[in-house]
Amino acid sequence: MKSKSMLMLGAFAITMAAGSAFAQTQVPVAGGVKLGVEQTEIQAVATGWSLKKSVLGKNVYNEEGKSVGKVDDVIVAPDKAVSYAIIGAGGFLGVGKHDVAIPVGQFRLQNDKITLPGATKDALKALPKFEYAKK
């Protein structure tokens, strides 16, 4: 089984269908600020993960194939790195759910499933509860 790190998420990578007509030769400049991606970056974007399609709302499994939670959010740190996935653990219909932050480097992709080796529902519930900063 081949494992890939969830770091492949990139910074909100966009998946593109093969043959898509997105051939940028120059990056437009608006008010002196570069917009979009350069031609050399398109392949990285095209082969990256779509958070919306491939990650958000997906179940997270342990290496035994048991569901231990669901990806509710992905946090982009101030340095623009995708740093943490917020996993909703436990609860029923949102009641009693315990959100925890897990570094994305701890996830693996196995058989097209997001896995968190060594995780159990009880182990996730024992982690400190994640709460969003008040703004």
PDB file of C-alpha atoms in Angstrom:
ATOM      1  CA  MET A   1       0.000   0.000   0.000  1.00  0.00           C
ATOM      2  CA  LYS A   2       1.353   3.346  -0.977  1.00  0.00           C
ATOM      3  CA  SER A   3       0.927   6.136   1.535  1.00  0.00           C
ATOM      4  CA  LYS A   4       1.004   9.816   0.686  1.00  0.00           C
ATOM      5  CA  SER A   5       1.231  12.633   3.147  1.00  0.00           C
ATOM      6  CA  MET A   6      -1.754  14.953   3.399  1.00  0.00           C
ATOM      7  CA  LEU A   7       0.740  17.762   2.931  1.00  0.00           C
ATOM      8  CA  MET A   8      -0.094  17.324  -0.742  1.00  0.00           C
ATOM      9  CA  LEU A   9      -3.046  19.545   0.037  1.00  0.00           C
ATOM     10  CA  GLY A  10      -0.891  22.568  -0.756  1.00  0.00           C
ATOM     11  CA  ALA A  11      -2.480  25.895  -0.084  1.00  0.00           C
ATOM     12  CA  PHE A  12      -6.011  25.214  -1.309  1.00  0.00           C
ATOM     13  CA  ALA A  13      -4.978  23.366  -4.449  1.00  0.00           C
ATOM     14  CA  ILE A  14      -7.511  23.270  -7.273  1.00  0.00           C
ATOM     15  CA  THR A  15      -7.980  20.063  -9.189  1.00  0.00           C
ATOM     16  CA  MET A  16      -8.291  20.442 -12.920  1.00  0.00           C
ATOM     17  CA  ALA A  17      -9.552  17.945 -15.464  1.00  0.00           C
ATOM     18  CA  ALA A  18      -7.023  16.698 -17.997  1.00  0.00           C
ATOM     19  CA  GLY A  19      -7.045  18.798 -21.110  1.00  0.00           C
ATOM     20  CA  SER A  20      -8.500  21.812 -19.348  1.00  0.00           C
ATOM     21  CA  ALA A  21      -8.072  25.031 -21.279  1.00  0.00           C
ATOM     22  CA  PHE A  22      -6.061  26.947 -18.690  1.00  0.00           C
ATOM     23  CA  ALA A  23      -2.862  27.870 -20.460  1.00  0.00           C
ATOM     24  CA  GLN A  24      -1.436  30.980 -18.884  1.00  0.00           C
ATOM     25  CA  THR A  25       1.707  32.332 -20.458  1.00  0.00           C
ATOM     26  CA  GLN A  26       1.984  35.514 -18.453  1.00  0.00           C
ATOM     27  CA  VAL A  27       0.745  36.339 -15.015  1.00  0.00           C
ATOM     28  CA  PRO A  28      -1.336  39.530 -15.092  1.00  0.00           C
ATOM     29  CA  VAL A  29      -0.229  42.377 -12.908  1.00  0.00           C
ATOM     30  CA  ALA A  30      -2.821  44.572 -11.214  1.00  0.00           C
ATOM     31  CA  GLY A  31      -1.457  47.638  -9.504  1.00  0.00           C
ATOM     32  CA  GLY A  32       2.018  46.110  -9.401  1.00  0.00           C
ATOM     33  CA  VAL A  33       0.803  42.889  -7.704  1.00  0.00           C
ATOM     34  CA  LYS A  34       1.147  39.531  -9.458  1.00  0.00           C
ATOM     35  CA  LEU A  35      -2.169  37.686  -9.853  1.00  0.00           C
ATOM     36  CA  GLY A  36      -2.786  33.993 -10.431  1.00  0.00           C
ATOM     37  CA  VAL A  37      -0.284  31.237 -11.029  1.00  0.00           C
ATOM     38  CA  GLU A  38       2.553  31.027 -13.499  1.00  0.00           C
ATOM     39  CA  GLN A  39       2.765  28.357 -16.196  1.00  0.00           C
ATOM     40  CA  THR A  40       5.395  26.514 -14.155  1.00  0.00           C
ATOM     41  CA  GLU A  41       2.976  26.265 -11.207  1.00  0.00           C
ATOM     42  CA  ILE A  42      -0.022  24.906 -13.111  1.00  0.00           C
ATOM     43  CA  GLN A  43       1.087  21.248 -12.875  1.00  0.00           C
ATOM     44  CA  ALA A  44       1.409  21.508  -9.088  1.00  0.00           C
ATOM     45  CA  VAL A  45      -2.086  22.992  -8.904  1.00  0.00           C
ATOM     46  CA  ALA A  46      -3.535  20.415 -11.303  1.00  0.00           C
ATOM     47  CA  THR A  47      -2.165  17.450  -9.358  1.00  0.00           C
ATOM     48  CA  GLY A  48      -2.921  18.850  -5.904  1.00  0.00           C
ATOM     49  CA  TRP A  49      -5.874  18.048  -3.700  1.00  0.00           C
ATOM     50  CA  SER A  50      -9.183  19.851  -3.834  1.00  0.00           C
ATOM     51  CA  LEU A  51     -10.140  20.370  -0.218  1.00  0.00           C
ATOM     52  CA  LYS A  52     -13.788  20.702  -1.192  1.00  0.00           C
ATOM     53  CA  LYS A  53     -13.894  17.494  -3.251  1.00  0.00           C
ATOM     54  CA  SER A  54     -11.358  15.253  -1.530  1.00  0.00           C
ATOM     55  CA  VAL A  55     -10.976  16.288   2.098  1.00  0.00           C
ATOM     56  CA  LEU A  56     -13.714  18.378   3.723  1.00  0.00           C
ATOM     57  CA  GLY A  57     -16.531  16.301   5.141  1.00  0.00           C
ATOM     58  CA  LYS A  58     -14.670  13.044   4.565  1.00  0.00           C
ATOM     59  CA  ASN A  59     -14.383  10.375   7.226  1.00  0.00           C
ATOM     60  CA  VAL A  60     -11.030   9.733   8.867  1.00  0.00           C
ATOM     61  CA  TYR A  61     -10.084   6.126   9.531  1.00  0.00           C
ATOM     62  CA  ASN A  62      -7.437   4.400  11.604  1.00  0.00           C
ATOM     63  CA  GLU A  63      -5.176   1.788  10.058  1.00  0.00           C
ATOM     64  CA  GLU A  64      -7.716  -0.907  10.985  1.00  0.00           C
ATOM     65  CA  GLY A  65     -10.314   0.746   8.736  1.00  0.00           C
ATOM     66  CA  LYS A  66     -12.493   2.014  11.609  1.00  0.00           C
ATOM     67  CA  SER A  67     -13.939   5.514  11.293  1.00  0.00           C
ATOM     68  CA  VAL A  68     -12.619   7.800  14.049  1.00  0.00           C
ATOM     69  CA  GLY A  69     -14.048  11.159  12.949  1.00  0.00           C
ATOM     70  CA  LYS A  70     -14.664  13.500  10.041  1.00  0.00           C
ATOM     71  CA  VAL A  71     -12.649  16.396   8.558  1.00  0.00           C
ATOM     72  CA  ASP A  72     -14.678  19.507   9.403  1.00  0.00           C
ATOM     73  CA  ASP A  73     -12.137  22.166   8.493  1.00  0.00           C
ATOM     74  CA  VAL A  74      -8.563  22.805   7.414  1.00  0.00           C
ATOM     75  CA  ILE A  75      -6.584  25.608   9.029  1.00  0.00           C
ATOM     76  CA  VAL A  76      -4.158  27.711   7.015  1.00  0.00           C
ATOM     77  CA  ALA A  77      -1.662  29.213   9.445  1.00  0.00           C
ATOM     78  CA  PRO A  78      -0.593  32.862   9.188  1.00  0.00           C
ATOM     79  CA  ASP A  79       2.522  31.736   7.261  1.00  0.00           C
ATOM     80  CA  LYS A  80       0.103  30.430   4.559  1.00  0.00           C
ATOM     81  CA  ALA A  81       0.931  26.766   5.194  1.00  0.00           C
ATOM     82  CA  VAL A  82      -1.856  24.230   5.511  1.00  0.00           C
ATOM     83  CA  SER A  83      -1.103  23.202   9.031  1.00  0.00           C
ATOM     84  CA  TYR A  84      -3.988  21.436  10.742  1.00  0.00           C
ATOM     85  CA  ALA A  85      -7.144  19.531   9.996  1.00  0.00           C
ATOM     86  CA  ILE A  86     -10.019  19.968  12.418  1.00  0.00           C
ATOM     87  CA  ILE A  87     -11.541  16.577  13.118  1.00  0.00           C
ATOM     88  CA  GLY A  88     -14.981  16.193  14.635  1.00  0.00           C
ATOM     89  CA  ALA A  89     -14.848  13.206  16.964  1.00  0.00           C
ATOM     90  CA  GLY A  90     -17.721  11.538  18.771  1.00  0.00           C
ATOM     91  CA  GLY A  91     -21.175  12.934  19.187  1.00  0.00           C
ATOM     92  CA  PHE A  92     -24.379  12.141  17.381  1.00  0.00           C
ATOM     93  CA  LEU A  93     -25.940  14.577  14.915  1.00  0.00           C
ATOM     94  CA  GLY A  94     -23.533  17.245  16.138  1.00  0.00           C
ATOM     95  CA  VAL A  95     -24.463  16.888  19.816  1.00  0.00           C
ATOM     96  CA  GLY A  96     -21.508  16.062  22.047  1.00  0.00           C
ATOM     97  CA  LYS A  97     -19.032  16.408  19.182  1.00  0.00           C
ATOM     98  CA  HIS A  98     -15.456  17.098  20.235  1.00  0.00           C
ATOM     99  CA  ASP A  99     -13.349  19.008  17.667  1.00  0.00           C
ATOM    100  CA  VAL A 100      -9.595  18.448  17.745  1.00  0.00           C
ATOM    101  CA  ALA A 101      -6.713  19.869  15.695  1.00  0.00           C
ATOM    102  CA  ILE A 102      -4.404  17.336  14.064  1.00  0.00           C
ATOM    103  CA  PRO A 103      -1.225  18.333  12.167  1.00  0.00           C
ATOM    104  CA  VAL A 104      -1.706  17.431   8.509  1.00  0.00           C
ATOM    105  CA  GLY A 105       1.635  15.623   8.457  1.00  0.00           C
ATOM    106  CA  GLN A 106       0.125  12.887  10.649  1.00  0.00           C
ATOM    107  CA  PHE A 107      -2.448  11.866   8.015  1.00  0.00           C
ATOM    108  CA  ARG A 108      -1.900   9.302   5.289  1.00  0.00           C
ATOM    109  CA  LEU A 109      -3.848   8.293   2.210  1.00  0.00           C
ATOM    110  CA  GLN A 110      -4.418   4.547   2.087  1.00  0.00           C
ATOM    111  CA  ASN A 111      -6.760   2.906  -0.412  1.00  0.00           C
ATOM    112  CA  ASP A 112      -8.308   6.303  -1.209  1.00  0.00           C
ATOM    113  CA  LYS A 113      -9.174   6.834   2.465  1.00  0.00           C
ATOM    114  CA  ILE A 114      -7.817   9.488   4.794  1.00  0.00           C
ATOM    115  CA  THR A 115      -6.145   7.609   7.634  1.00  0.00           C
ATOM    116  CA  LEU A 116      -4.736   8.675  10.969  1.00  0.00           C
ATOM    117  CA  PRO A 117      -2.489   5.859  12.177  1.00  0.00           C
ATOM    118  CA  GLY A 118      -2.935   4.952  15.833  1.00  0.00           C
ATOM    119  CA  ALA A 119      -6.176   6.912  16.226  1.00  0.00           C
ATOM    120  CA  THR A 120      -9.266   5.741  18.051  1.00  0.00           C
ATOM    121  CA  LYS A 121     -12.428   7.659  18.892  1.00  0.00           C
ATOM    122  CA  ASP A 122     -11.448   7.580  22.568  1.00  0.00           C
ATOM    123  CA  ALA A 123      -7.915   8.797  21.826  1.00  0.00           C
ATOM    124  CA  LEU A 124      -9.293  11.758  19.838  1.00  0.00           C
ATOM    125  CA  LYS A 125     -11.816  12.600  22.569  1.00  0.00           C
ATOM    126  CA  ALA A 126      -8.938  12.640  25.071  1.00  0.00           C
ATOM    127  CA  LEU A 127      -7.138  15.386  23.087  1.00  0.00           C
ATOM    128  CA  PRO A 128      -7.684  19.042  24.013  1.00  0.00           C
ATOM    129  CA  LYS A 129     -10.832  20.463  22.469  1.00  0.00           C
ATOM    130  CA  PHE A 130     -10.222  22.854  19.562  1.00  0.00           C
ATOM    131  CA  GLU A 131     -12.032  26.187  19.660  1.00  0.00           C
ATOM    132  CA  TYR A 132     -11.774  28.919  17.063  1.00  0.00           C
ATOM    133  CA  ALA A 133     -10.241  32.226  18.177  1.00  0.00           C
ATOM    134  CA  LYS A 134     -12.784  34.937  18.838  1.00  0.00           C
ATOM    135  CA  LYS A 135     -12.442  37.875  16.470  1.00  0.00           C
TER     136      LYS A 135
END
